[in-house]
Short mmCIF file of C-alpha atoms in Angstrom, two decimals:
data_model
loop_
_atom_site.label_atom_id
_atom_site.label_comp_id
_atom_site.label_asym_id
_atom_site.label_seq_id
_atom_site.Cartn_x
_atom_site.Cartn_y
_atom_site.Cartn_z
CA UNK S 1 113.12 88.53 74.40
CA UNK S 2 111.89 91.44 72.43
CA UNK S 3 110.37 93.94 75.03
CA UNK S 4 107.67 93.84 72.36
CA UNK S 5 107.11 90.48 73.80
CA UNK S 6 106.88 91.47 77.57
CA UNK S 7 103.37 90.77 79.06
CA UNK S 8 104.12 92.57 82.59
CA UNK S 9 102.06 95.03 84.43
CA UNK S 10 103.45 97.49 86.33
CA UNK S 11 101.37 98.30 90.22
CA UNK S 12 102.38 100.54 93.10
CA UNK S 13 101.23 100.17 96.37
CA UNK S 14 102.02 101.59 99.80
CA UNK S 15 102.33 101.05 103.53
CA UNK S 16 101.42 103.40 105.39
CA UNK S 17 102.45 103.15 109.56
CA UNK S 18 100.87 105.08 112.24
CA UNK S 19 101.19 105.13 116.04
CA UNK S 20 97.43 104.01 117.51
CA UNK S 21 96.29 102.40 120.45
CA UNK S 22 95.54 98.95 120.73
CA UNK S 23 91.31 98.95 122.20
CA UNK S 24 91.74 96.10 124.79
CA UNK S 25 95.18 96.87 126.43
CA UNK S 26 95.13 100.86 125.44
CA UNK S 27 98.73 99.97 124.41
CA UNK S 28 100.72 102.03 121.27
CA UNK S 29 101.53 99.79 118.54
CA UNK S 30 101.83 100.39 114.64
CA UNK S 31 98.83 100.66 112.69
CA UNK S 32 98.07 100.30 108.75
CA UNK S 33 94.62 101.25 106.54
CA UNK S 34 94.20 98.82 104.26
CA UNK S 35 91.48 98.82 101.57
CA UNK S 36 89.08 96.22 100.59
CA UNK S 37 89.11 95.10 97.11
CA UNK S 38 86.01 95.33 95.30
CA UNK S 39 86.57 92.93 91.73
CA UNK S 40 88.64 89.78 91.21
CA UNK S 41 90.97 88.68 92.02
CA UNK S 42 90.60 88.21 95.79
CA UNK S 43 87.11 89.87 96.07
CA UNK S 44 86.53 91.14 99.27
CA UNK S 45 89.65 90.94 100.67
CA UNK S 46 91.97 93.54 102.44
CA UNK S 47 94.65 95.01 100.52
CA UNK S 48 97.24 97.70 100.14
CA UNK S 49 96.34 100.86 98.72
CA UNK S 50 97.55 101.15 95.43
CA UNK S 51 97.12 100.74 91.72
CA UNK S 52 98.31 101.05 88.31
CA UNK S 53 101.42 103.00 87.22
CA UNK S 54 100.12 105.79 84.28
CA UNK S 55 102.12 105.92 81.38
CA UNK S 56 102.83 109.55 82.00
CA UNK S 57 103.41 109.51 85.98
CA UNK S 58 106.82 108.59 88.28
CA UNK S 59 106.43 105.55 90.64
CA UNK S 60 106.34 108.12 93.40
CA UNK S 61 103.43 110.15 91.98
CA UNK S 62 101.65 106.45 91.09
CA UNK S 63 101.49 105.67 94.64
CA UNK S 64 100.90 108.69 96.34
CA UNK S 65 97.93 109.51 93.89
CA UNK S 66 96.55 105.88 94.27
CA UNK S 67 97.29 106.42 98.34
CA UNK S 68 95.11 109.65 98.00
CA UNK S 69 92.34 108.33 95.98
CA UNK S 70 91.78 105.14 97.91
CA UNK S 71 92.27 106.60 101.47
CA UNK S 72 92.69 110.21 101.22
CA UNK S 73 96.00 110.26 102.84
CA UNK S 74 98.19 112.31 101.50
CA UNK S 75 102.31 112.14 103.53
CA UNK S 76 104.45 114.83 102.45
CA UNK S 77 106.74 111.94 101.15
CA UNK S 78 106.76 108.53 100.57
CA UNK S 79 109.83 106.38 100.59
CA UNK S 80 110.97 103.42 98.14
CA UNK S 81 110.55 100.02 100.07
CA UNK S 82 111.57 97.23 97.41
CA UNK S 83 109.77 95.72 94.36
CA UNK S 84 108.35 92.66 94.49
CA UNK S 85 108.08 90.57 90.89
CA UNK S 86 108.00 86.90 91.62
CA UNK S 87 106.39 85.31 88.66
CA UNK S 88 103.44 83.68 90.35
CA UNK S 89 102.68 86.65 92.90
CA UNK S 90 99.50 87.47 90.84
CA UNK S 91 96.48 85.55 88.91
CA UNK S 92 96.37 85.04 85.53
CA UNK S 93 98.63 88.43 84.72
CA UNK S 94 102.27 89.14 85.70
CA UNK S 95 102.56 92.03 88.14
CA UNK S 96 105.43 94.04 89.50
CA UNK S 97 104.70 95.71 92.44
CA UNK S 98 106.78 98.88 93.73
CA UNK S 99 106.28 99.31 97.33
CA UNK S 100 106.52 102.58 98.91
CA UNK S 101 106.04 103.75 102.69
CA UNK S 102 105.55 106.57 105.35
CA UNK S 103 105.15 106.93 108.71
CA UNK S 104 102.62 109.47 109.85
CA UNK S 105 101.57 111.35 112.60
CA UNK S 106 98.31 110.78 114.23
CA UNK S 107 97.02 114.09 113.05
CA UNK S 108 98.01 112.78 109.31
CA UNK S 109 96.17 109.42 109.85
CA UNK S 110 93.17 110.81 110.71
CA UNK S 111 92.30 111.91 107.05
CA UNK S 112 91.88 108.36 106.18
CA UNK S 113 87.83 108.08 107.11
CA UNK S 114 87.52 104.71 107.72
CA UNK S 115 84.36 103.12 106.09
CA UNK S 116 83.12 99.89 104.99
CA UNK S 117 86.23 99.65 102.36
CA UNK S 118 88.65 101.54 104.17
CA UNK S 119 89.94 100.72 107.71
CA UNK S 120 92.94 100.46 109.81
CA UNK S 121 94.65 97.54 111.08
CA UNK S 122 97.06 96.56 113.76
CA UNK S 123 99.91 95.96 111.76
CA UNK S 124 101.15 92.62 113.70
CA UNK S 125 98.04 91.05 113.19
CA UNK S 126 96.64 91.21 110.11
CA UNK S 127 93.64 89.08 108.27
CA UNK S 128 94.74 87.25 105.07
CA UNK S 129 95.12 89.70 102.70
CA UNK S 130 95.10 89.41 99.09
CA UNK S 131 98.35 88.68 96.99
CA UNK S 132 101.64 88.82 98.60
CA UNK S 133 100.60 91.76 100.57
CA UNK S 134 100.73 89.99 104.18
CA UNK S 135 104.53 89.50 102.80
CA UNK S 136 104.80 92.71 101.91
CA UNK S 137 103.84 94.26 105.42
CA UNK S 138 105.92 91.70 107.23
CA UNK S 139 109.05 92.99 105.32
CA UNK S 140 108.16 96.97 106.22
CA UNK S 141 107.49 95.82 109.68
CA UNK S 142 111.40 93.89 109.72
CA UNK S 143 112.90 97.43 108.04
CA UNK S 144 111.32 99.29 110.57
CA UNK S 145 112.72 97.45 113.43
CA UNK S 146 116.20 96.59 112.24
CA UNK S 147 117.23 98.92 109.80
CA UNK S 148 116.18 102.31 110.54
CA UNK S 149 117.68 104.72 112.66
CA UNK S 150 115.50 105.75 115.71
CA UNK S 151 115.79 109.47 114.95
CA UNK S 152 114.21 109.15 112.06
CA UNK S 153 111.49 106.83 113.13
CA UNK S 154 110.55 109.20 116.49
CA UNK S 155 111.28 112.43 114.03
CA UNK S 156 107.99 111.00 112.29
CA UNK S 157 106.05 109.88 114.82
CA UNK S 158 106.43 113.12 117.32
CA UNK S 159 106.63 116.65 117.33
CA UNK S 160 109.73 118.99 117.32
CA UNK S 161 110.19 118.47 120.57
CA UNK S 162 109.30 116.34 123.07
CA UNK S 163 110.24 114.35 126.32
CA UNK S 164 112.26 111.45 126.87
CA UNK S 165 109.13 109.69 128.45
CA UNK S 166 107.48 110.21 125.23
CA UNK S 167 110.35 109.15 123.06
CA UNK S 168 110.63 106.06 125.30
CA UNK S 169 106.96 105.37 123.98
CA UNK S 170 107.36 105.50 120.66
CA UNK S 171 110.33 102.88 120.97
CA UNK S 172 108.46 100.66 122.82
CA UNK S 173 105.21 101.03 120.47
CA UNK S 174 107.61 100.08 117.30
CA UNK S 175 109.29 97.04 119.21
CA UNK S 176 106.54 96.33 121.08
CA UNK S 177 108.70 95.58 124.01
CA UNK S 178 109.54 97.07 126.95
CA UNK S 179 112.46 99.36 127.54
CA UNK S 180 114.22 100.18 130.99
CA UNK S 181 113.68 104.17 131.63
CA UNK S 182 117.38 104.85 133.06
CA UNK S 183 119.43 102.62 130.38
CA UNK S 184 117.13 104.09 127.41
CA UNK S 185 117.90 107.62 128.98
CA UNK S 186 121.54 106.72 129.11
CA UNK S 187 121.85 105.32 125.13
CA UNK S 188 120.10 108.60 124.17
CA UNK S 189 122.08 110.58 125.86
CA UNK S 190 125.46 108.98 125.05
CA UNK S 191 124.25 108.93 121.03
CA UNK S 192 124.40 112.39 120.94
CA UNK S 193 121.75 113.08 118.71
CA UNK S 194 119.40 114.66 121.00
CA UNK S 195 119.09 118.61 122.11
CA UNK S 196 117.82 119.31 125.86
CA UNK S 197 115.88 122.60 124.62
CA UNK S 198 115.25 125.19 127.51
CA UNK S 199 111.25 124.28 127.73
CA UNK S 200 109.93 122.04 130.05
CA UNK S 201 106.19 120.34 129.88
CA UNK S 202 103.91 123.03 130.70
CA UNK S 203 101.24 122.40 133.59
CA UNK S 204 102.36 123.35 136.83
CA UNK S 205 103.69 119.70 137.69
CA UNK S 206 105.88 120.17 140.63
CA UNK S 207 109.00 118.62 138.71
CA UNK S 208 107.92 118.89 134.98
CA UNK S 209 109.66 117.26 132.33
CA UNK S 210 111.95 118.83 130.20
CA UNK S 211 111.45 119.26 126.45
CA UNK S 212 114.42 117.69 123.70
CA UNK S 213 114.53 118.33 120.03
CA UNK S 214 117.22 116.39 117.63
CA UNK S 215 120.30 117.97 117.17
CA UNK S 216 119.63 118.68 113.47
CA UNK S 217 117.47 118.07 110.45
CA UNK S 218 116.72 114.42 110.43
CA UNK S 219 114.58 113.79 107.08
CA UNK S 220 112.23 110.91 107.27
CA UNK S 221 113.30 110.08 103.52
CA UNK S 222 116.82 109.97 103.29
CA UNK S 223 117.84 108.94 99.32
CA UNK S 224 121.30 110.68 99.37
CA UNK S 225 121.63 111.93 95.65
CA UNK S 226 118.58 111.04 94.85
CA UNK S 227 116.93 113.57 96.79
CA UNK S 228 113.24 113.37 97.86
CA UNK S 229 110.62 111.73 95.59
CA UNK S 230 108.44 113.73 96.81
CA UNK S 231 104.55 113.10 96.05
CA UNK S 232 102.61 115.08 93.39
CA UNK S 233 100.39 116.19 96.58
CA UNK S 234 99.06 119.09 94.28
CA UNK S 235 97.27 116.76 91.97
CA UNK S 236 93.52 117.17 92.14
CA UNK S 237 90.98 114.70 92.59
CA UNK S 238 87.82 114.76 90.87
CA UNK A 1 93.74 103.68 83.50
CA UNK A 2 93.25 100.09 82.51
CA UNK A 3 96.26 97.85 82.68
CA UNK A 4 95.74 96.90 79.05
CA UNK A 5 96.67 100.85 78.46
CA UNK A 6 99.65 100.93 80.09
CA UNK A 7 102.92 101.07 77.63
CA UNK A 8 105.84 100.29 80.24
CA UNK A 9 108.29 98.25 79.47
CA UNK A 10 110.07 96.44 82.77
CA UNK A 11 114.20 96.28 82.66
CA UNK A 12 116.61 94.97 84.99
CA UNK A 13 120.51 96.07 85.62
CA UNK A 14 122.96 95.54 88.30
CA UNK A 15 126.04 97.12 89.40
CA UNK A 16 129.24 95.13 90.43
CA UNK A 17 132.01 96.61 92.65
CA UNK A 18 135.00 95.19 92.83
CA UNK A 19 138.14 96.32 94.88
CA UNK A 20 141.27 96.84 92.61
CA UNK A 21 143.80 99.06 92.07
CA UNK A 22 144.05 102.25 90.47
CA UNK A 23 147.34 102.18 87.72
CA UNK A 24 148.09 105.20 88.26
CA UNK A 25 148.61 105.32 92.26
CA UNK A 26 148.59 102.15 93.12
CA UNK A 27 145.83 102.79 95.54
CA UNK A 28 143.01 100.15 95.72
CA UNK A 29 139.59 101.71 94.78
CA UNK A 30 136.48 100.71 93.67
CA UNK A 31 135.60 99.53 90.45
CA UNK A 32 132.56 98.79 88.14
CA UNK A 33 132.04 96.41 84.78
CA UNK A 34 130.36 98.75 82.08
CA UNK A 35 129.17 97.12 79.16
CA UNK A 36 129.28 99.02 75.52
CA UNK A 37 125.53 99.66 73.56
CA UNK A 38 125.63 98.23 70.32
CA UNK A 39 122.45 99.66 69.29
CA UNK A 40 120.63 102.84 69.47
CA UNK A 41 119.43 104.57 71.74
CA UNK A 42 122.95 105.86 73.01
CA UNK A 43 124.91 102.77 70.82
CA UNK A 44 128.74 103.35 71.02
CA UNK A 45 128.47 104.49 74.89
CA UNK A 46 128.89 102.64 78.05
CA UNK A 47 126.23 101.20 80.52
CA UNK A 48 125.35 98.99 83.46
CA UNK A 49 124.95 95.47 82.39
CA UNK A 50 121.17 94.43 81.93
CA UNK A 51 118.50 94.21 79.84
CA UNK A 52 114.42 93.22 79.61
CA UNK A 53 112.74 91.34 82.07
CA UNK A 54 111.45 87.81 80.75
CA UNK A 55 108.00 86.89 81.08
CA UNK A 56 108.15 84.31 82.83
CA UNK A 57 111.59 85.03 85.26
CA UNK A 58 111.83 86.80 88.92
CA UNK A 59 113.51 90.38 88.60
CA UNK A 60 116.57 88.82 90.72
CA UNK A 61 117.08 86.16 88.10
CA UNK A 62 116.56 88.43 85.15
CA UNK A 63 119.51 90.77 86.34
CA UNK A 64 121.42 87.88 87.10
CA UNK A 65 120.64 85.98 83.74
CA UNK A 66 121.64 89.32 81.66
CA UNK A 67 124.81 90.24 84.18
CA UNK A 68 126.24 86.21 83.00
CA UNK A 69 125.06 87.13 79.21
CA UNK A 70 126.84 90.43 78.66
CA UNK A 71 129.60 90.05 81.34
CA UNK A 72 130.16 86.08 82.25
CA UNK A 73 130.01 87.48 85.77
CA UNK A 74 127.86 85.19 88.17
CA UNK A 75 128.19 86.51 92.19
CA UNK A 76 126.23 84.09 94.43
CA UNK A 77 123.54 86.81 95.18
CA UNK A 78 122.44 90.23 93.97
CA UNK A 79 120.75 92.62 96.06
CA UNK A 80 117.62 94.99 95.30
CA UNK A 81 119.21 98.22 95.54
CA UNK A 82 116.07 101.12 93.98
CA UNK A 83 113.86 101.06 90.92
CA UNK A 84 114.23 104.03 88.79
CA UNK A 85 111.13 105.08 87.30
CA UNK A 86 111.18 108.73 86.11
CA UNK A 87 109.22 109.13 83.19
CA UNK A 88 111.51 110.82 80.77
CA UNK A 89 114.78 108.43 81.87
CA UNK A 90 114.78 106.39 78.52
CA UNK A 91 114.19 107.75 74.53
CA UNK A 92 110.89 106.95 72.75
CA UNK A 93 109.67 104.59 75.20
CA UNK A 94 109.10 104.61 79.28
CA UNK A 95 111.28 102.38 80.49
CA UNK A 96 111.11 101.04 85.04
CA UNK A 97 114.65 99.73 85.87
CA UNK A 98 114.79 97.59 88.95
CA UNK A 99 118.77 97.78 89.89
CA UNK A 100 120.19 95.03 91.35
CA UNK A 101 123.79 95.30 92.91
CA UNK A 102 126.37 92.90 94.66
CA UNK A 103 130.52 92.61 95.94
CA UNK A 104 132.57 90.54 94.25
CA UNK A 105 135.98 89.42 95.24
CA UNK A 106 138.87 89.75 92.80
CA UNK A 107 138.85 86.26 92.10
CA UNK A 108 135.09 86.89 90.92
CA UNK A 109 135.94 90.01 88.93
CA UNK A 110 138.40 88.27 86.86
CA UNK A 111 135.45 85.73 85.02
CA UNK A 112 134.61 89.21 83.18
CA UNK A 113 137.00 88.62 80.74
CA UNK A 114 137.71 92.35 79.04
CA UNK A 115 137.09 93.26 75.80
CA UNK A 116 135.94 95.79 72.77
CA UNK A 117 132.61 95.72 74.60
CA UNK A 118 133.37 95.20 78.39
CA UNK A 119 135.54 96.71 80.97
CA UNK A 120 136.03 97.86 84.04
CA UNK A 121 136.23 101.68 85.40
CA UNK A 122 136.89 102.96 88.53
CA UNK A 123 133.35 103.94 90.00
CA UNK A 124 134.44 107.35 90.95
CA UNK A 125 136.10 108.29 87.98
CA UNK A 126 133.30 107.13 84.81
CA UNK A 127 132.32 108.69 81.43
CA UNK A 128 129.08 109.52 80.62
CA UNK A 129 127.13 106.76 80.62
CA UNK A 130 123.89 105.80 78.61
CA UNK A 131 120.48 106.69 80.04
CA UNK A 132 120.46 107.83 84.01
CA UNK A 133 123.27 105.23 84.69
CA UNK A 134 125.88 107.79 86.10
CA UNK A 135 122.83 108.88 88.71
CA UNK A 136 122.23 105.08 89.73
CA UNK A 137 126.35 104.61 90.49
CA UNK A 138 126.46 107.53 92.44
CA UNK A 139 123.40 106.43 94.14
CA UNK A 140 124.87 102.86 95.07
CA UNK A 141 128.22 104.72 96.11
CA UNK A 142 126.09 106.84 98.33
CA UNK A 143 124.69 103.60 99.84
CA UNK A 144 127.93 101.53 100.07
CA UNK A 145 129.54 104.71 101.54
CA UNK A 146 126.85 105.58 104.21
CA UNK A 147 124.12 102.80 104.53
CA UNK A 148 126.17 99.50 104.67
CA UNK A 149 127.81 98.28 107.56
CA UNK A 150 131.49 97.93 107.27
CA UNK A 151 131.25 94.27 108.51
CA UNK A 152 128.98 93.38 105.17
CA UNK A 153 131.93 95.42 102.67
CA UNK A 154 133.97 93.79 104.22
CA UNK A 155 132.89 90.14 104.59
CA UNK A 156 132.43 90.36 100.94
CA UNK A 157 135.89 91.53 99.92
CA UNK A 158 138.00 89.96 102.21
CA UNK A 159 138.50 86.10 102.91
CA UNK A 160 137.12 84.17 105.90
CA UNK A 161 140.28 85.49 108.17
CA UNK A 162 142.28 88.65 107.49
CA UNK A 163 144.27 91.10 109.39
CA UNK A 164 143.15 94.25 110.84
CA UNK A 165 145.76 95.95 108.42
CA UNK A 166 143.73 94.55 105.29
CA UNK A 167 140.67 95.26 106.98
CA UNK A 168 141.81 98.57 107.33
CA UNK A 169 142.68 98.79 103.41
CA UNK A 170 138.97 97.99 102.76
CA UNK A 171 137.49 100.43 104.33
CA UNK A 172 140.00 103.16 103.25
CA UNK A 173 139.21 101.46 99.53
CA UNK A 174 135.66 102.04 99.86
CA UNK A 175 135.92 105.40 101.48
CA UNK A 176 139.03 107.34 99.50
CA UNK A 177 140.31 108.11 102.72
CA UNK A 178 142.96 107.33 104.83
CA UNK A 179 142.19 105.96 108.18
CA UNK A 180 144.45 106.26 111.57
CA UNK A 181 145.44 102.61 112.32
CA UNK A 182 145.90 103.31 115.79
CA UNK A 183 141.74 104.50 115.98
CA UNK A 184 140.73 101.84 113.17
CA UNK A 185 141.89 99.39 115.79
CA UNK A 186 139.90 100.78 118.73
CA UNK A 187 136.73 101.31 116.83
CA UNK A 188 136.52 97.51 115.57
CA UNK A 189 137.52 96.40 118.58
CA UNK A 190 135.07 97.93 120.49
CA UNK A 191 132.35 97.46 118.10
CA UNK A 192 132.57 93.65 119.09
CA UNK A 193 132.18 92.24 115.61
CA UNK A 194 135.39 90.61 115.18
CA UNK A 195 137.31 87.58 116.91
CA UNK A 196 140.74 86.83 117.51
CA UNK A 197 141.74 83.56 116.05
CA UNK A 198 145.09 81.23 117.02
CA UNK A 199 146.97 81.73 114.09
CA UNK A 200 149.01 84.82 112.55
CA UNK A 201 150.36 85.20 109.29
CA UNK A 202 152.69 83.00 107.80
CA UNK A 203 155.63 83.48 106.45
CA UNK A 204 158.40 83.76 109.59
CA UNK A 205 158.17 87.41 109.86
CA UNK A 206 159.17 88.28 113.14
CA UNK A 207 156.13 89.96 114.95
CA UNK A 208 153.74 88.02 112.41
CA UNK A 209 150.27 90.23 112.41
CA UNK A 210 147.10 88.27 114.08
CA UNK A 211 144.32 87.14 111.97
CA UNK A 212 140.74 87.97 113.01
CA UNK A 213 137.37 86.68 111.75
CA UNK A 214 134.07 87.89 112.21
CA UNK A 215 131.87 86.86 115.14
CA UNK A 216 128.93 85.10 112.88
CA UNK A 217 127.65 84.65 109.74
CA UNK A 218 127.08 87.91 108.45
CA UNK A 219 125.42 88.14 105.05
CA UNK A 220 126.36 89.95 102.45
CA UNK A 221 122.63 90.30 101.28
CA UNK A 222 120.02 90.81 104.24
CA UNK A 223 116.65 90.79 102.90
CA UNK A 224 115.05 89.71 106.64
CA UNK A 225 112.11 88.21 106.25
CA UNK A 226 112.51 88.01 102.25
CA UNK A 227 115.18 85.89 102.75
CA UNK A 228 117.85 85.27 99.69
CA UNK A 229 117.24 86.37 96.31
CA UNK A 230 118.82 83.84 94.78
CA UNK A 231 120.04 84.21 91.20
CA UNK A 232 119.37 81.23 88.57
CA UNK A 233 122.83 80.66 88.73
CA UNK A 234 122.03 76.97 87.35
CA UNK A 235 120.99 78.21 83.97
CA UNK A 236 122.74 77.57 80.81
CA UNK A 237 123.89 79.98 78.15
CA UNK A 238 123.97 78.90 74.96
#
């Protein structure tokens, strides 16, 4: 094949995970923002935020721009997750989608104003999405739950310092199962990655819990020799 | 942007790692097959095996086909590594490359007949490659050395059963540093992933070393819910 005969379009989409309580139970769980499609194919169905790659922008920039334009979210870093390229994954035209993902804290998640066409959904309980986006979210959940170091997950969802209970609740929210507090404390302490600070939770409790921090600058996005794929966050949307 | 205005071509390339001895030292190390470019840009320079994605083939199929056509190599599985899409990474035209990788045993590696335009190179000592292929190989080496479970590396490079010395030599070849045999044995035994078999190495030695195997079917490619991205190995090259 000559490359001029190639008929493949290149798109980007993003999976943004935030921790939020499930209204019915009050339990914390993983949520993602979705965008309602306003045109065919799949008009009216929910999809991951995304769009086409411009000729003059990098893949990460394209992911950041499309995310910002559709949801007003602007995470500091997007990590590349996977390229989905099955021949039949779109309709009438061949589309290869490079998927990016990020974990964001509650403050950042609140920038995504919900409306008729943008809404947060519990990641484990999604409706039928456009294209193969259910498969993509399932893959992202699997990667998050099985492949990512806990230190990076906790660092993304918690502040600089936190109690062991807060850390355990983050783990429970990601895994969606209860963890034994004593076992959890032993595992974390033997991992050597946490450092107790000299501070405790303020507020006058009798035995206030101690605050911990991570031993070093654990980066959320570790691309090794590639460095950060920083998104074009200075770009202005008109 | 309308997608009809998109001017981006989609390519695939593969990084195939095999263990081979370095001629000067006899030490085992990681090698990769490269293909000499016969046309511009970068005519005459070495590059990763690869090519364009056909309109009707999946990304993994395209990677497998291009690898087979250029090197005669046909690994059972190719794992997706990363998509490289910087705007300036090619010349005159915008190319996004999805990179696949695999670890192959010596028997499989020998299918790649060397010639004027195909040659194996020590991965840590490459010439200046075409495009950004040095960056790609550096990233693959970093992922292999820091992110991949040892069980998967050893499973890919060793047979079904092996001695602890053979396993240590594989680790040393990947990491390019010596490991203390006693410490190595302790670490492996405490990991619980290895099972001693009832067999020893045959050949009449006084204390023949015991053969071990992995506890379960550790897959080289673990894509979780996506399953295997099996390459189209039944395809016939005319």
